[in-house]
Amino acid sequence: MKRAKSTCVAAQSLPDAPGLILHDLSKDYGTQRAIETLGCEIRGGEFTVLLGPSGCGKSTLLRMIAGFETPTGGRITLGGRDITALPSSQRDIAMVFQNYALFPHLDVAGNITFGLNVRRVPRAEQRQRLDEVARMMGLDALLRRKPAQLSGGQQQRVALARAVISGRPVLLMDEPLSNLDAKLRAEMRAEIRALQRRLGLTLIYVTHDQVEAMTMADRIILLNAGRIEQSGTPEQIYSRPATPFAARFIGSPPMNLVPAEALGIAAPPGTSAGLRPEDIEIAETGLPARLVSHEYLGADLLITVAAGSARLILRRPARLGLPPGPELCLRWAPDALHRFAPQPGPASLPTPDPASDPASGPACAAEPAPQPAS
Amino acid sequence: MRRETLHAWLMLLPALVLLAGFTHIPAVETVVNSLFSTPRGMRPSHFVGLGNYRNLIADPTFWQAMRNNLLYAAITIPLSMGIALAMALLVQGRIGGRGFLRMAFFTPTVLPLIAVANIWIFFYTPGFGLLNQIGALLGLPNMNFLGQGATALYAVAAVSVWKEAGFFMIFYLAALQTIPPSLIEAARLEGASRWHVFRRVTLPLIMPTTLFISVNAVINAFRLVDQVFVMTQGGPDNASTLLFYYIYQVGFQFWDTAYAATLTVVMLTILAAIAIGQFFVLDRKVHYR
């Protein structure tokens, strides 16, 4: 059944997969607005993650791109072609569903070639493409099984294979890993990422899991309550969150976000200050604080401290141990401090200004803390 | 005998008595009776072997009932199942007045068949019946649907289709609702037309239900003949006599109990053969989740 055919899968690869542009897209359900008017570009050949908490509209957005939902307003273009009114099947888009949507009455081969059958691809070509994709996904031995006889990871692979065999350049994935256990999830993350690279797919991936987004994405579009909070590379969003929401959503444990006054920073009233747990150091001098509790994570130690009325979590390597006494001083690099203006809106104010150092407290000697953050 | 064994038998006893008394013993008795003659006043019953069966083969009314019943089954089973599926597909989707439609389709099932048959008599009545009034508006001649041999069986069959379709619809509706919408979406994304999705995805997934319904439909086609009693009494000239009705006539109007037993054995054999055949033939094609 297997033939030593040299047709490489890379032959399917699409060096210039088209990108998508969403123009002023919006969606209402009755009087409920699910997606605020938003616009963004999803670049061709990139791994884009739509990230956000449940109910933020990320799945709705994906379903509009797939053509299962009709936008209330706006347009979607794929590689310059307006696809807003096209039926799903004509959009040149493949999709992996959250529950995989495998046809339970068809075996693995039947599931994978379902679309080729529908489109009347000749038998010989079907068999050849099936062979290639099955080998690539490691499904050779399972082709005659029914989905019910497969493990979750295998089902996931079949769903991927069905999407890949279509040869369509754009692949949508809706929370594809949420039904897998943690170990398998980590494996599949790497596998999906490698597949996307190898085939040069434009991949749009919906998840609520920031770890998935950080590890896989070229670009993250962070959504909240139907609008885009921030979009950018994982590094950009992590190191320069545009909004308090972005700051809290990405990173585990999340960024400490406290009123600026609590850290002794001069700022307009209502300004919040943000510090990543790993950017706070325990030092001889700086902001006075008191140890509240700690959590041992193996490699790291999470230490909760109270600085005035504010609670902060800091992360340090566990081998450094706990500070000797309950009273301690905190400091951080100036550019580790993020400021967020009181009004909601894009207000990232990273502070390269040394004047806003942690103010000296009564118990700690006043000394600037010029350590550069990593 | 061990105590537990005794207890076990005592526990089983009520069900055993009921099943044996009303199902198993009568079934065996029926087979036995079919091998004896009917007892008449001066002549007690005596063994006749397959004599009753020989009479049956020579009995033109039996063959008439048989033909009628097969025709009746051939009309009512596919029609009621097809209409049931069509109605289920209709009220499954997002359409206005869905709740009302579902109720309307199901209502015939709730009504007693005897009452329904009486109402249908009025529809069929020559002269002022509903159908003839509508026909008159369209300029059609007056028809006596129940009173002429050419139409009586069809008129009776129409009532059972009307009655059964709503009942079967409920099963199809339940089956359709268990199909995840993402399966349909996945198929549509691959470019499958509505018809293709129905034939390649929906239909295979509701096959277990189809099998269940078809077995029930076959049994009903031979068993559920109340409307014949009310509407035609098998007439005119046996044109609407069904097997079950014929058994009733022979057994309780002519009091030829041995011959009625013979007919019953034949009917049960046919039903069992069909049901077993359905399971063996269709089971291989049915996907159970």
PDB file of N, CA and C in Angstrom, chain B residues 100-112 116 162-163 166-167 169:
ATOM      1  N   PHE B 100     -44.663  25.406  17.266  1.00  0.00           N
ATOM      2  CA  PHE B 100     -46.029  25.121  16.826  1.00  0.00           C
ATOM      3  C   PHE B 100     -46.042  23.998  15.787  1.00  0.00           C
ATOM      4  N   LEU B 101     -45.082  24.068  14.833  1.00  0.00           N
ATOM      5  CA  LEU B 101     -45.032  23.054  13.784  1.00  0.00           C
ATOM      6  C   LEU B 101     -44.773  21.663  14.370  1.00  0.00           C
ATOM      7  N   ARG B 102     -43.806  21.603  15.308  1.00  0.00           N
ATOM      8  CA  ARG B 102     -43.501  20.316  15.926  1.00  0.00           C
ATOM      9  C   ARG B 102     -44.744  19.733  16.573  1.00  0.00           C
ATOM     10  N   MET B 103     -45.487  20.590  17.272  1.00  0.00           N
ATOM     11  CA  MET B 103     -46.690  20.120  17.952  1.00  0.00           C
ATOM     12  C   MET B 103     -47.723  19.648  16.931  1.00  0.00           C
ATOM     13  N   ALA B 104     -47.864  20.456  15.874  1.00  0.00           N
ATOM     14  CA  ALA B 104     -48.863  20.112  14.861  1.00  0.00           C
ATOM     15  C   ALA B 104     -48.542  18.763  14.214  1.00  0.00           C
ATOM     16  N   PHE B 105     -47.254  18.535  13.932  1.00  0.00           N
ATOM     17  CA  PHE B 105     -46.861  17.281  13.288  1.00  0.00           C
ATOM     18  C   PHE B 105     -47.062  16.094  14.223  1.00  0.00           C
ATOM     19  N   PHE B 106     -46.952  16.339  15.501  1.00  0.00           N
ATOM     20  CA  PHE B 106     -47.007  15.231  16.457  1.00  0.00           C
ATOM     21  C   PHE B 106     -48.440  14.918  16.883  1.00  0.00           C
ATOM     22  N   THR B 107     -49.342  15.890  16.711  1.00  0.00           N
ATOM     23  CA  THR B 107     -50.700  15.725  17.216  1.00  0.00           C
ATOM     24  C   THR B 107     -51.381  14.428  16.768  1.00  0.00           C
ATOM     25  N   PRO B 108     -51.302  14.043  15.491  1.00  0.00           N
ATOM     26  CA  PRO B 108     -52.004  12.811  15.083  1.00  0.00           C
ATOM     27  C   PRO B 108     -51.629  11.603  15.936  1.00  0.00           C
ATOM     28  N   THR B 109     -50.396  11.569  16.431  1.00  0.00           N
ATOM     29  CA  THR B 109     -49.943  10.433  17.220  1.00  0.00           C
ATOM     30  C   THR B 109     -50.673  10.340  18.546  1.00  0.00           C
ATOM     31  N   VAL B 110     -51.008  11.512  19.087  1.00  0.00           N
ATOM     32  CA  VAL B 110     -51.623  11.541  20.415  1.00  0.00           C
ATOM     33  C   VAL B 110     -53.076  11.095  20.356  1.00  0.00           C
ATOM     34  N   LEU B 111     -53.736  11.334  19.215  1.00  0.00           N
ATOM     35  CA  LEU B 111     -55.155  11.016  19.114  1.00  0.00           C
ATOM     36  C   LEU B 111     -55.341   9.504  18.993  1.00  0.00           C
ATOM     37  N   PRO B 112     -56.420   8.968  19.618  1.00  0.00           N
ATOM     38  CA  PRO B 112     -56.695   7.532  19.472  1.00  0.00           C
ATOM     39  C   PRO B 112     -57.074   7.213  18.029  1.00  0.00           C
ATOM     40  N   VAL B 116     -59.683   8.957  15.313  1.00  0.00           N
ATOM     41  CA  VAL B 116     -59.137   9.505  14.080  1.00  0.00           C
ATOM     42  C   VAL B 116     -59.841   8.899  12.870  1.00  0.00           C
ATOM     43  N   TRP B 162     -50.718   9.272   7.774  1.00  0.00           N
ATOM     44  CA  TRP B 162     -50.968  10.530   8.501  1.00  0.00           C
ATOM     45  C   TRP B 162     -50.716  10.335   9.990  1.00  0.00           C
ATOM     46  N   LYS B 163     -51.108   9.157  10.478  1.00  0.00           N
ATOM     47  CA  LYS B 163     -50.996   8.883  11.906  1.00  0.00           C
ATOM     48  C   LYS B 163     -49.555   8.576  12.323  1.00  0.00           C
ATOM     49  N   GLY B 166     -45.995  11.444  12.176  1.00  0.00           N
ATOM     50  CA  GLY B 166     -45.676  12.338  13.286  1.00  0.00           C
ATOM     51  C   GLY B 166     -44.944  11.613  14.392  1.00  0.00           C
ATOM     52  N   PHE B 167     -45.332  10.361  14.604  1.00  0.00           N
ATOM     53  CA  PHE B 167     -44.696   9.565  15.650  1.00  0.00           C
ATOM     54  C   PHE B 167     -43.234   9.299  15.292  1.00  0.00           C
ATOM     55  N   MET B 169     -41.467  11.004  13.316  1.00  0.00           N
ATOM     56  CA  MET B 169     -40.739  12.274  13.255  1.00  0.00           C
ATOM     57  C   MET B 169     -40.010  12.548  14.559  1.00  0.00           C
TER      58      MET B 169
END
